[in-house]
Amino acid sequence: MSKQPMCFTDLANELFLDIFDYLRPLDIICSFYLTNPRLNQLITSLHFHIDMSNLSKDDFDYYCQHIFSSYQSQLYSLKLSNNGACGSIKLFLFQFNLQTSFPNLQSLAIIEPSVDEYQNIMKMLLTMSQLKHLSIKMTALSSVHCEIFSIQSLKTCILSYDGIISFQKIQSSLSSDIEHLTLDGFYLNEINLLFHHLPHIRCLIINKLSLRTTNFILSSTNLSIMKLNCDLSVRFHSIELLLTSLTQLKEFSFTANGNEYLNSQRWQTLLTSLPLLTKFSLDIITSSATSTDFDTLSSSFQTKFWQQHHWNFVVDCSAIGKFHLYTIPPRASFIQSLNSLRSTQISNIYNNIEYLYVKLNETFIHDDEALHRQNQFPNVHSLQLYPNTTIQTIPDVILFLRQTLDFFKLVHLEIFVCLSTLTFSQLLNNLPRIRYLKTDYDLLLDMTSNFQILDINMNLNKKIKKFVLRNGCLLEDKFEQFMNVFSNIEYLIFSVSSTTDLHYMVPKLVKRMPNLISLHVKHRNDKSQLSFGTNSTSQMPVWDDLWNNMYYQIYQDNIKVWK
């Protein structure tokens, strides 16, 4: 008896759920809904986690018109962003009320809302009882942050911003149930206020800790996890005062610049005062060359105390005598490689590093012995290359990088060192998955020989989907070549030196780049405001038939397009 052929729709529910984990809700619904009743029922039981950032305008509209309207109760996590999709938060808020439209929304991430959009969102969030996780990235957040701590349901809060957040503006009687808090700029002097307003906090991460005065008051807290990244205003003595009051700490991570933090005995004394501490991470880069001997420093962090706690260290030493001391494996996913002497040859200690910052040193690149002791970063997907000195050519840079990381995994590349045309061509040929490139205009022209190298042009055209010019202005005499090389680009950021160039370039880019999703053009040199027609600068530019199904925002010195 022959077996009946098995259909794809006959697969077990568990297999479909595994497949759905790799797909966007849009792809799940478009591909599987209405296939059969069983799959329909399975889809309507899913918890959707929807990322609305980096979507095309068409996909954004589909979510709003079809998915959000039909699957409102299934939305548990949402991410909205104006980066790469200018005006998308405004469009979303025009159609939906976060408080009434999504009754099960538990996690929300907002990236670069305007102040008006932020205030509109906060009015909704203050009445939501189910929201547990909130992440906001907003340049001006430090001046409008107080309402966040009034959201009583919050347990986790991640805030990213410019400047310093102050707790002095918060109403003294306010008490939040937040347990996990991540901040950017914060003054150590206000740590007691933070503990006062967040009495249940268990995990505190501060990405830029500063100190106004050496005097600060501490009260008891049940904080068990603390991660600090300090600027130069914070001295070791202040950290000692802080930690001796945090007797419940179980995990502590510390990053700073400064020679005084290389004192092993001082760290031992401090850590001994924390009886519950089991996890410790240290990352210190000296701000200047020191008289400390490399071997002496390395051995001071390999004593019995460190071995008993299984806290292992690596010391890197640069060619000019700067040290980088850090625990292994590194806790952070980002690391700066000094490309020189290393105190250990333990393998597999950098497996968690995803972002690598490298200063290429010409002497080191030509040092065969140094190449053999170079650190290995097998899982890096983002690489930044900077010079230590003025380097005209680095013949062995490909060999150096090949021995440092896995080319196949690299998708994000930033180059701010002058590579030869041959080296740049070889690099592109060896990076099959590269999608993002950021560099300076002059470097781009040098590395491509003014867009005259066919092999480089083809690689850029085929592989690069997001391109950013950090410095320099795209000029009209190279514009046609630039468009031909990057005709398949999806995300593009660059600067122009005049409104004339902007008027000339933007319409051509929008019309002739079929895959373009996001365009951001900055106006660098002219002092006058951008002007696109008879209306005010905040209104639509008068370009016939250009803006069909697109969204755009015009500011005093830049224009953003989303299509």
Coordinates of C-alpha atoms in Angstrom, one line a residue:
M1 CA 0.0 0.0 0.0
S2 CA 1.5 3.3 -1.1
K3 CA 1.8 6.2 1.3
Q4 CA -0.1 9.3 0.8
P5 CA 2.2 12.2 -0.1
M6 CA 2.6 14.6 2.8
C7 CA 1.6 18.3 2.3
F8 CA 3.4 21.2 3.9
T9 CA 0.3 22.1 5.8
D10 CA 0.3 18.7 7.4
L11 CA 3.3 19.6 9.5
A12 CA 2.8 19.6 13.3
N13 CA 1.9 22.8 15.1
E14 CA 5.2 22.8 16.9
L15 CA 7.1 22.9 13.6
F16 CA 5.0 25.8 12.4
L17 CA 5.6 27.7 15.6
D18 CA 9.4 27.2 15.2
I19 CA 9.1 28.5 11.6
F20 CA 7.1 31.5 12.8
D21 CA 9.9 32.5 15.2
Y22 CA 12.0 33.4 12.2
L23 CA 9.4 35.4 10.4
R24 CA 7.9 38.9 10.8
P25 CA 4.1 38.9 11.6
L26 CA 3.6 40.5 8.2
D27 CA 5.2 37.5 6.5
I28 CA 3.4 35.0 8.6
I29 CA 0.0 36.5 7.8
C30 CA 0.6 37.1 4.1
S31 CA 2.1 33.6 3.6
F32 CA 0.0 31.4 5.9
Y33 CA -3.3 32.9 6.8
L34 CA -6.3 31.4 5.0
T35 CA -4.1 28.4 4.0
N36 CA -6.4 26.2 6.1
P37 CA -8.5 26.5 9.3
R38 CA -5.9 24.9 11.6
L39 CA -3.2 27.4 10.6
N40 CA -5.7 30.3 10.9
Q41 CA -6.4 29.2 14.5
L42 CA -2.7 28.8 15.2
I43 CA -1.9 32.3 13.9
T44 CA -4.7 33.9 15.9
S45 CA -3.1 32.4 19.1
L46 CA 0.3 34.0 18.5
H47 CA 1.8 36.7 20.6
F48 CA 3.1 39.3 18.1
H49 CA 6.3 41.3 18.7
I50 CA 6.3 43.9 15.9
D51 CA 9.3 46.0 14.9
M52 CA 8.1 49.0 12.9
S53 CA 11.6 50.5 12.4
N54 CA 13.4 50.2 9.1
L55 CA 10.2 49.3 7.2
S56 CA 9.3 50.6 3.8
K57 CA 6.3 53.0 3.7
D58 CA 4.3 50.2 1.9
D59 CA 5.0 47.7 4.6
F60 CA 4.2 50.2 7.3
D61 CA 0.9 51.0 5.7
Y62 CA 0.1 47.3 5.5
Y63 CA 0.7 46.8 9.2
C64 CA -1.6 49.7 10.0
Q65 CA -4.4 48.9 7.6
H66 CA -4.5 45.1 8.0
I67 CA -2.5 43.7 10.9
F68 CA -3.1 46.2 13.7
S69 CA -6.8 46.5 12.9
S70 CA -7.3 42.7 12.9
Y71 CA -4.9 41.4 15.5
Q72 CA -5.0 44.2 18.2
S73 CA -5.2 41.8 21.2
Q74 CA -2.2 39.8 19.9
L75 CA 0.3 42.7 20.1
Y76 CA 2.5 42.2 23.1
S77 CA 5.6 44.1 22.0
L78 CA 6.0 47.1 19.7
K79 CA 8.9 49.2 18.4
L80 CA 8.4 52.5 16.7
S81 CA 11.2 54.7 15.2
N82 CA 11.6 57.9 13.3
N83 CA 15.2 56.8 12.4
G84 CA 15.1 55.6 8.8
A85 CA 11.3 56.2 8.7
C86 CA 10.8 59.9 9.3
G87 CA 7.4 60.8 10.6
S88 CA 6.3 57.1 11.2
I89 CA 5.6 57.7 14.9
K90 CA 3.3 60.6 14.0
L91 CA 1.5 58.5 11.4
F92 CA 1.1 55.6 13.8
L93 CA -0.3 57.8 16.6
F94 CA -2.7 59.4 14.2
Q95 CA -4.3 56.0 13.6
F96 CA -4.0 54.3 17.0
N97 CA -4.2 55.0 20.7
L98 CA -1.7 52.9 22.6
Q99 CA -3.9 52.7 25.6
T100 CA -7.2 51.7 24.0
S101 CA -6.1 49.9 20.8
F102 CA -3.7 47.3 22.2
P103 CA -5.0 45.9 25.5
N104 CA -2.2 43.4 25.9
L105 CA 0.8 45.6 25.0
Q106 CA 3.5 44.8 27.6
S107 CA 6.7 46.1 25.9
L108 CA 7.2 49.4 24.0
A109 CA 10.3 50.9 22.4
I110 CA 10.3 54.4 21.0
I111 CA 13.2 55.8 19.0
E112 CA 13.7 59.5 18.4
P113 CA 10.1 60.8 18.8
S114 CA 9.6 64.6 18.6
V115 CA 8.8 66.3 21.9
D116 CA 5.1 66.5 20.9
E117 CA 5.0 62.9 20.0
Y118 CA 6.7 61.9 23.3
Q119 CA 4.3 64.0 25.3
N120 CA 1.3 62.4 23.4
I121 CA 2.7 58.9 24.1
M122 CA 3.2 59.7 27.8
K123 CA -0.4 60.7 28.2
M124 CA -1.4 57.3 27.0
L125 CA 1.2 55.3 29.0
L126 CA 0.3 56.9 32.3
T127 CA -3.1 55.2 32.1
M128 CA -1.8 51.8 31.0
S129 CA -1.8 49.1 33.6
Q130 CA -0.2 46.2 31.6
L131 CA 2.9 47.9 30.3
K132 CA 6.0 46.3 31.9
H133 CA 8.9 47.3 29.7
L134 CA 9.7 50.7 28.2
S135 CA 12.6 51.8 26.1
I136 CA 13.0 55.3 24.9
K137 CA 15.8 56.8 22.8
M138 CA 15.4 60.5 22.5
T139 CA 18.0 63.3 22.2
A140 CA 16.0 65.8 24.3
L141 CA 14.7 63.2 26.9
S142 CA 16.8 64.6 29.7
S143 CA 14.5 67.7 29.9
V144 CA 11.2 65.9 29.8
H145 CA 11.8 62.6 31.5
C146 CA 10.0 63.1 34.8
E147 CA 6.6 61.5 33.8
I148 CA 8.2 58.2 33.0
F149 CA 8.7 57.3 36.6
S150 CA 4.9 57.9 37.2
I151 CA 4.0 54.8 35.1
Q152 CA 3.1 52.5 38.0
S153 CA 3.1 49.3 36.0
L154 CA 6.7 49.6 34.8
K155 CA 9.3 47.0 35.8
T156 CA 12.0 47.6 33.3
C157 CA 13.0 51.0 31.9
I158 CA 15.8 51.8 29.4
L159 CA 16.5 55.5 28.6
S160 CA 18.9 56.8 26.0
Y161 CA 19.5 60.5 25.6
D162 CA 22.0 63.4 25.3
G163 CA 23.0 65.3 28.4
I164 CA 22.3 64.4 32.1
I165 CA 19.1 63.2 33.7
S166 CA 18.3 64.7 37.0
F167 CA 16.1 63.3 39.7
Q168 CA 15.8 66.6 41.5
K169 CA 12.9 67.6 39.3
I170 CA 10.8 64.6 40.3
Q171 CA 8.1 65.1 42.9
S172 CA 9.5 64.1 46.2
S173 CA 6.6 61.8 47.1
L174 CA 6.8 59.8 43.9
S175 CA 7.7 56.1 44.3
S176 CA 8.1 53.8 41.3
D177 CA 8.1 50.0 41.1
I178 CA 10.8 49.9 38.5
E179 CA 13.3 47.0 39.2
H180 CA 15.6 47.3 36.2
L181 CA 16.8 50.8 35.1
T182 CA 19.3 51.8 32.4
L183 CA 20.4 55.4 32.0
D184 CA 22.9 57.3 29.9
G185 CA 24.1 60.5 31.6
F186 CA 23.7 60.6 35.4
Y187 CA 25.3 62.4 38.3
L188 CA 26.6 60.1 41.1
N189 CA 25.6 62.9 43.5
E190 CA 22.0 62.0 42.9
I191 CA 22.3 58.3 43.5
N192 CA 20.4 58.6 46.8
L193 CA 17.5 60.4 45.1
L194 CA 17.4 57.6 42.6
F195 CA 17.2 55.0 45.4
H196 CA 14.5 57.1 47.1
H197 CA 12.2 57.2 44.1
L198 CA 12.9 53.6 43.0
P199 CA 12.9 51.6 46.3
H200 CA 12.4 48.3 44.6
I201 CA 15.3 48.7 42.1
R202 CA 17.4 45.5 41.8
C203 CA 19.5 46.3 38.6
L204 CA 21.0 49.7 37.7
I205 CA 23.0 50.4 34.5
I206 CA 24.5 53.8 34.0
N207 CA 26.3 54.3 30.7
K208 CA 27.9 57.7 31.5
L209 CA 28.4 58.3 35.2
S210 CA 29.6 61.8 36.1
L211 CA 30.4 63.6 39.4
R212 CA 29.7 67.3 40.2
T213 CA 31.2 67.4 43.7
T214 CA 32.9 64.8 45.8
N215 CA 30.2 64.9 48.4
F216 CA 27.2 62.6 48.0
I217 CA 24.8 60.8 50.5
L218 CA 23.9 57.1 50.4
S219 CA 21.1 55.2 51.9
S220 CA 20.5 51.5 52.1
T221 CA 19.1 49.7 49.1
N222 CA 18.6 46.1 47.9
L223 CA 20.4 46.7 44.6
S224 CA 21.9 43.4 43.5
I225 CA 23.2 44.3 40.0
M226 CA 25.1 47.5 39.1
K227 CA 27.0 48.3 35.8
L228 CA 28.8 51.6 35.6
N229 CA 30.7 53.4 32.8
C230 CA 32.4 56.4 34.2
D231 CA 33.7 59.6 32.7
L232 CA 37.0 61.2 33.8
S233 CA 35.3 63.2 36.6
V234 CA 34.7 60.1 38.7
R235 CA 37.7 59.1 40.9
F236 CA 38.4 55.8 42.5
H237 CA 37.6 57.2 46.0
S238 CA 34.0 57.9 45.0
I239 CA 33.5 54.4 43.7
E240 CA 34.9 53.1 47.0
L241 CA 32.4 55.2 48.9
L242 CA 29.6 54.0 46.7
L243 CA 30.3 50.3 46.9
T244 CA 30.9 50.1 50.6
S245 CA 27.2 51.1 51.0
L246 CA 25.9 48.5 48.5
T247 CA 26.3 45.4 50.7
Q248 CA 23.7 43.4 48.7
L249 CA 25.5 43.6 45.4
K250 CA 25.8 40.2 43.6
E251 CA 27.1 41.5 40.3
F252 CA 29.2 44.5 39.5
S253 CA 30.6 45.7 36.2
F254 CA 32.9 48.8 35.9
T255 CA 34.3 50.6 32.9
A256 CA 36.5 53.7 33.1
N257 CA 39.6 55.5 31.8
G258 CA 42.3 56.3 34.3
N259 CA 45.6 55.0 35.6
E260 CA 44.5 54.9 39.3
Y261 CA 42.0 52.1 38.4
L262 CA 45.0 49.8 37.7
N263 CA 45.7 49.3 41.4
S264 CA 45.0 45.6 42.1
Q265 CA 45.4 45.8 45.9
R266 CA 42.9 48.6 46.1
W267 CA 40.3 46.6 44.1
Q268 CA 40.9 43.5 46.3
T269 CA 40.2 45.5 49.5
L270 CA 37.1 47.0 48.0
L271 CA 35.6 43.8 46.6
T272 CA 36.3 42.0 49.9
S273 CA 33.7 44.4 51.5
L274 CA 31.0 42.9 49.3
P275 CA 30.3 39.5 50.7
L276 CA 27.5 38.5 48.2
L277 CA 29.5 39.5 45.1
T278 CA 29.9 36.6 42.7
K279 CA 30.2 38.3 39.3
F280 CA 32.7 41.0 38.6
S281 CA 33.7 42.7 35.4
L282 CA 36.4 45.3 34.9
D283 CA 37.3 47.3 31.8
I284 CA 40.0 50.0 32.2
I285 CA 41.9 51.9 29.5
T286 CA 44.6 54.2 30.7
S287 CA 44.2 57.8 29.6
S288 CA 47.9 58.2 29.1
A289 CA 51.1 56.2 29.1
T290 CA 52.2 55.0 32.5
S291 CA 55.4 54.0 34.2
T292 CA 53.8 50.8 35.2
D293 CA 55.7 47.7 33.9
F294 CA 53.5 45.5 31.7
D295 CA 54.6 42.3 33.5
T296 CA 54.1 43.8 36.9
L297 CA 50.6 45.0 36.1
S298 CA 49.6 41.6 34.6
S299 CA 50.9 39.6 37.5
S300 CA 49.2 41.9 40.1
F301 CA 45.8 40.7 38.7
Q302 CA 46.8 37.0 38.8
T303 CA 47.3 36.6 42.5
K304 CA 45.6 34.0 44.7
F305 CA 42.6 36.4 45.5
W306 CA 41.7 36.7 41.8
Q307 CA 42.2 33.0 41.1
Q308 CA 40.0 31.9 44.0
H309 CA 37.2 34.1 42.7
H310 CA 37.7 32.8 39.1
W311 CA 38.1 36.4 38.0
N312 CA 40.6 36.3 35.1
F313 CA 42.2 39.3 33.4
V314 CA 43.8 40.2 30.2
V315 CA 46.2 43.2 29.7
D316 CA 46.7 44.7 26.3
C317 CA 49.5 47.2 25.8
S318 CA 49.7 49.6 22.9
A319 CA 52.9 50.7 21.1
I320 CA 52.9 54.0 23.0
G321 CA 52.5 52.5 26.4
K322 CA 48.8 52.7 27.1
F323 CA 47.2 49.7 28.9
H324 CA 43.8 48.0 28.4
L325 CA 42.9 45.9 31.4
Y326 CA 39.8 43.8 31.4
T327 CA 38.2 40.7 32.7
I328 CA 37.6 37.7 30.5
P329 CA 35.4 36.8 28.9
P330 CA 34.4 40.4 28.3
R331 CA 30.9 41.3 29.5
A332 CA 30.3 43.9 26.9
S333 CA 29.6 43.1 23.2
F334 CA 31.9 46.0 22.1
I335 CA 35.7 46.1 22.5
Q336 CA 38.5 48.3 21.4
S337 CA 41.6 46.3 20.3
L338 CA 45.0 47.9 20.9
N339 CA 46.7 45.5 18.5
S340 CA 49.8 44.9 20.6
L341 CA 51.2 43.0 23.5
R342 CA 48.7 40.7 25.3
S343 CA 49.1 39.0 28.7
T344 CA 47.4 35.7 27.8
Q345 CA 46.9 33.4 24.9
I346 CA 43.7 31.8 26.1
S347 CA 41.4 31.0 23.2
N348 CA 37.7 31.5 22.8
I349 CA 37.6 34.4 25.3
Y350 CA 36.1 36.9 22.8
N351 CA 33.2 34.8 21.5
N352 CA 30.6 37.3 22.8
I353 CA 32.2 40.3 21.1
E354 CA 30.0 41.6 18.2
Y355 CA 31.3 45.1 17.7
L356 CA 35.0 45.7 17.2
Y357 CA 36.9 49.0 17.1
V358 CA 40.4 48.7 15.7
K359 CA 43.1 51.3 15.4
L360 CA 45.4 50.1 12.7
N361 CA 49.1 50.6 13.6
E362 CA 51.4 50.5 10.6
T363 CA 54.3 49.0 12.6
F364 CA 52.1 46.4 14.1
I365 CA 50.5 45.4 10.8
H366 CA 54.0 44.7 9.4
D367 CA 55.1 42.7 12.5
D368 CA 54.7 39.0 11.8
E369 CA 55.1 38.1 15.5
A370 CA 52.4 40.5 16.4
L371 CA 50.1 39.0 13.8
H372 CA 50.5 35.6 15.4
R373 CA 49.5 36.8 18.8
Q374 CA 46.6 38.9 17.6
N375 CA 43.2 38.5 19.4
Q376 CA 40.5 36.4 17.7
F377 CA 37.0 37.7 17.5
P378 CA 35.0 35.0 15.7
N379 CA 31.5 36.5 16.1
V380 CA 32.1 40.1 15.2
H381 CA 29.5 41.5 12.8
S382 CA 30.4 45.2 13.1
L383 CA 33.9 46.6 12.5
Q384 CA 35.3 50.1 12.8
L385 CA 38.7 50.9 11.3
Y386 CA 40.7 54.0 12.5
P387 CA 44.3 55.0 12.0
N388 CA 46.9 55.4 14.8
T389 CA 49.1 57.3 12.4
T390 CA 48.8 58.7 8.9
I391 CA 48.8 55.5 6.8
Q392 CA 49.1 55.6 3.1
T393 CA 49.0 51.9 2.4
I394 CA 48.7 48.9 4.6
P395 CA 49.6 45.9 2.4
D396 CA 48.8 43.3 5.1
V397 CA 45.5 44.6 6.4
I398 CA 43.6 41.7 4.8
L399 CA 45.8 39.2 6.5
F400 CA 45.5 41.0 9.8
L401 CA 41.7 41.1 9.6
R402 CA 41.5 37.6 8.4
Q403 CA 43.4 36.4 11.5
T404 CA 41.2 38.6 13.7
L405 CA 37.6 37.9 12.7
D406 CA 35.4 35.8 10.5
F407 CA 34.8 37.6 7.2
F408 CA 31.6 35.7 6.5
K409 CA 29.9 37.2 9.6
L410 CA 30.8 40.8 9.0
V411 CA 27.8 42.9 7.8
H412 CA 28.6 46.4 9.1
L413 CA 31.9 48.2 8.2
E414 CA 33.1 51.7 9.0
I415 CA 36.3 52.9 7.4
F416 CA 38.1 56.0 8.6
V417 CA 41.6 55.1 7.5
C418 CA 43.0 55.5 4.0
L419 CA 43.1 52.1 2.4
S420 CA 44.7 51.6 -1.0
T421 CA 42.4 50.9 -3.9
L422 CA 43.7 47.3 -4.1
T423 CA 43.2 46.7 -0.3
F424 CA 39.7 48.1 -0.5
S425 CA 38.9 45.9 -3.5
Q426 CA 40.2 42.8 -1.7
L427 CA 38.3 43.7 1.4
L428 CA 35.0 44.0 -0.4
N429 CA 35.7 40.7 -2.3
N430 CA 36.3 38.9 1.0
L431 CA 33.1 40.1 2.7
P432 CA 30.2 38.2 1.2
R433 CA 27.5 39.5 3.6
I434 CA 28.6 43.1 4.0
R435 CA 25.5 45.4 3.9
Y436 CA 26.4 48.6 5.7
L437 CA 29.3 51.0 4.8
K438 CA 30.2 54.2 6.5
T439 CA 33.2 56.4 5.5
D440 CA 34.2 59.9 4.6
Y441 CA 33.7 61.4 1.2
D442 CA 37.5 62.0 0.5
L443 CA 38.3 58.4 1.6
L444 CA 35.5 57.1 -0.7
L445 CA 37.0 58.8 -3.7
D446 CA 40.5 57.7 -2.8
M447 CA 39.6 54.1 -2.2
T448 CA 37.5 53.8 -5.4
S449 CA 39.9 55.9 -7.5
N450 CA 37.0 58.3 -8.2
F451 CA 34.7 55.5 -9.0
Q452 CA 36.9 54.3 -11.8
I453 CA 37.5 50.7 -10.6
L454 CA 34.9 48.4 -12.1
D455 CA 35.4 45.6 -9.5
I456 CA 34.8 48.0 -6.6
N457 CA 31.8 49.6 -8.3
M458 CA 30.2 46.2 -8.8
N459 CA 30.8 45.1 -5.3
L460 CA 29.4 48.3 -3.8
N461 CA 26.4 48.2 -6.1
K462 CA 25.6 44.5 -5.3
K463 CA 26.3 44.3 -1.6
I464 CA 25.8 47.7 0.1
K465 CA 22.2 48.4 1.2
K466 CA 22.9 51.2 3.7
F467 CA 25.5 53.9 3.0
V468 CA 26.5 56.8 5.2
L469 CA 29.0 59.6 4.4
R470 CA 30.3 60.8 7.8
N471 CA 32.3 63.8 6.7
G472 CA 32.5 65.7 3.4
C473 CA 29.9 66.8 1.0
L474 CA 28.7 65.0 -2.1
L475 CA 29.5 67.2 -5.1
E476 CA 27.6 67.6 -8.4
D477 CA 30.6 66.6 -10.5
K478 CA 30.6 63.1 -9.0
F479 CA 26.9 62.7 -8.4
E480 CA 26.0 60.7 -11.5
Q481 CA 28.8 58.2 -10.9
F482 CA 27.7 58.0 -7.2
M483 CA 24.1 57.2 -8.3
N484 CA 25.2 54.5 -10.7
V485 CA 27.4 52.9 -8.1
F486 CA 24.8 53.0 -5.3
S487 CA 21.7 52.5 -7.5
N488 CA 20.5 49.6 -5.3
I489 CA 20.8 51.4 -2.0
E490 CA 18.0 51.2 0.5
Y491 CA 19.2 53.7 3.2
L492 CA 21.3 56.7 2.3
I493 CA 22.8 59.5 4.4
F494 CA 25.0 62.3 3.1
S495 CA 25.7 66.0 3.1
V496 CA 25.6 68.7 0.5
S497 CA 27.3 72.2 0.6
S498 CA 24.5 74.2 -1.0
T499 CA 20.7 74.3 -1.5
T500 CA 21.4 74.2 -5.2
D501 CA 23.0 70.8 -4.9
L502 CA 20.2 69.6 -2.7
H503 CA 17.5 70.7 -5.1
Y504 CA 19.3 69.0 -7.9
M505 CA 20.1 65.7 -6.1
V506 CA 17.1 64.8 -4.1
P507 CA 14.5 64.4 -6.9
K508 CA 16.9 62.3 -8.9
L509 CA 17.7 60.0 -6.0
V510 CA 14.0 59.5 -5.2
K511 CA 13.1 58.8 -8.8
R512 CA 16.1 56.7 -10.0
M513 CA 16.8 54.6 -6.9
P514 CA 13.9 52.0 -7.0
N515 CA 14.9 50.3 -3.7
L516 CA 15.4 53.4 -1.7
I517 CA 13.5 53.4 1.6
S518 CA 15.1 56.2 3.6
L519 CA 17.0 59.3 2.5
H520 CA 18.6 61.8 4.8
V521 CA 20.4 64.8 3.2
K522 CA 22.2 67.3 5.5
H523 CA 22.9 70.9 4.5
R524 CA 26.4 71.7 5.8
N525 CA 27.8 75.0 4.7
D526 CA 25.0 77.5 3.8
K527 CA 23.8 79.6 6.7
S528 CA 20.4 80.2 5.1
Q529 CA 17.4 78.0 5.7
L530 CA 16.4 75.5 3.2
S531 CA 13.7 76.8 0.9
F532 CA 11.7 74.6 -1.5
G533 CA 9.0 76.9 -2.8
T534 CA 6.7 79.7 -1.8
N535 CA 5.5 78.0 1.4
S536 CA 7.4 78.1 4.7
T537 CA 10.4 75.8 5.2
S538 CA 8.3 73.4 7.3
Q539 CA 6.0 72.6 4.4
M540 CA 6.2 70.3 1.4
P541 CA 8.7 71.2 -1.3
V542 CA 7.1 71.9 -4.6
W543 CA 8.4 69.1 -6.8
D544 CA 5.8 67.8 -9.1
D545 CA 4.9 64.1 -8.9
L546 CA 7.8 63.4 -6.5
W547 CA 6.0 62.6 -3.2
N548 CA 3.5 60.0 -4.2
N549 CA 3.0 57.6 -1.2
M550 CA 6.1 59.0 0.5
Y551 CA 6.6 60.8 3.8
Y552 CA 9.1 63.6 4.2
Q553 CA 10.2 66.1 6.8
I554 CA 12.0 69.4 6.1
Y555 CA 14.1 71.1 8.8
Q556 CA 16.3 74.2 8.8
D557 CA 19.4 72.3 7.7
N558 CA 18.3 68.9 6.4
I559 CA 15.6 66.9 4.7
K560 CA 14.4 63.4 5.4
V561 CA 12.5 61.2 3.0
W562 CA 10.7 57.9 3.7
K563 CA 9.3 55.8 0.9

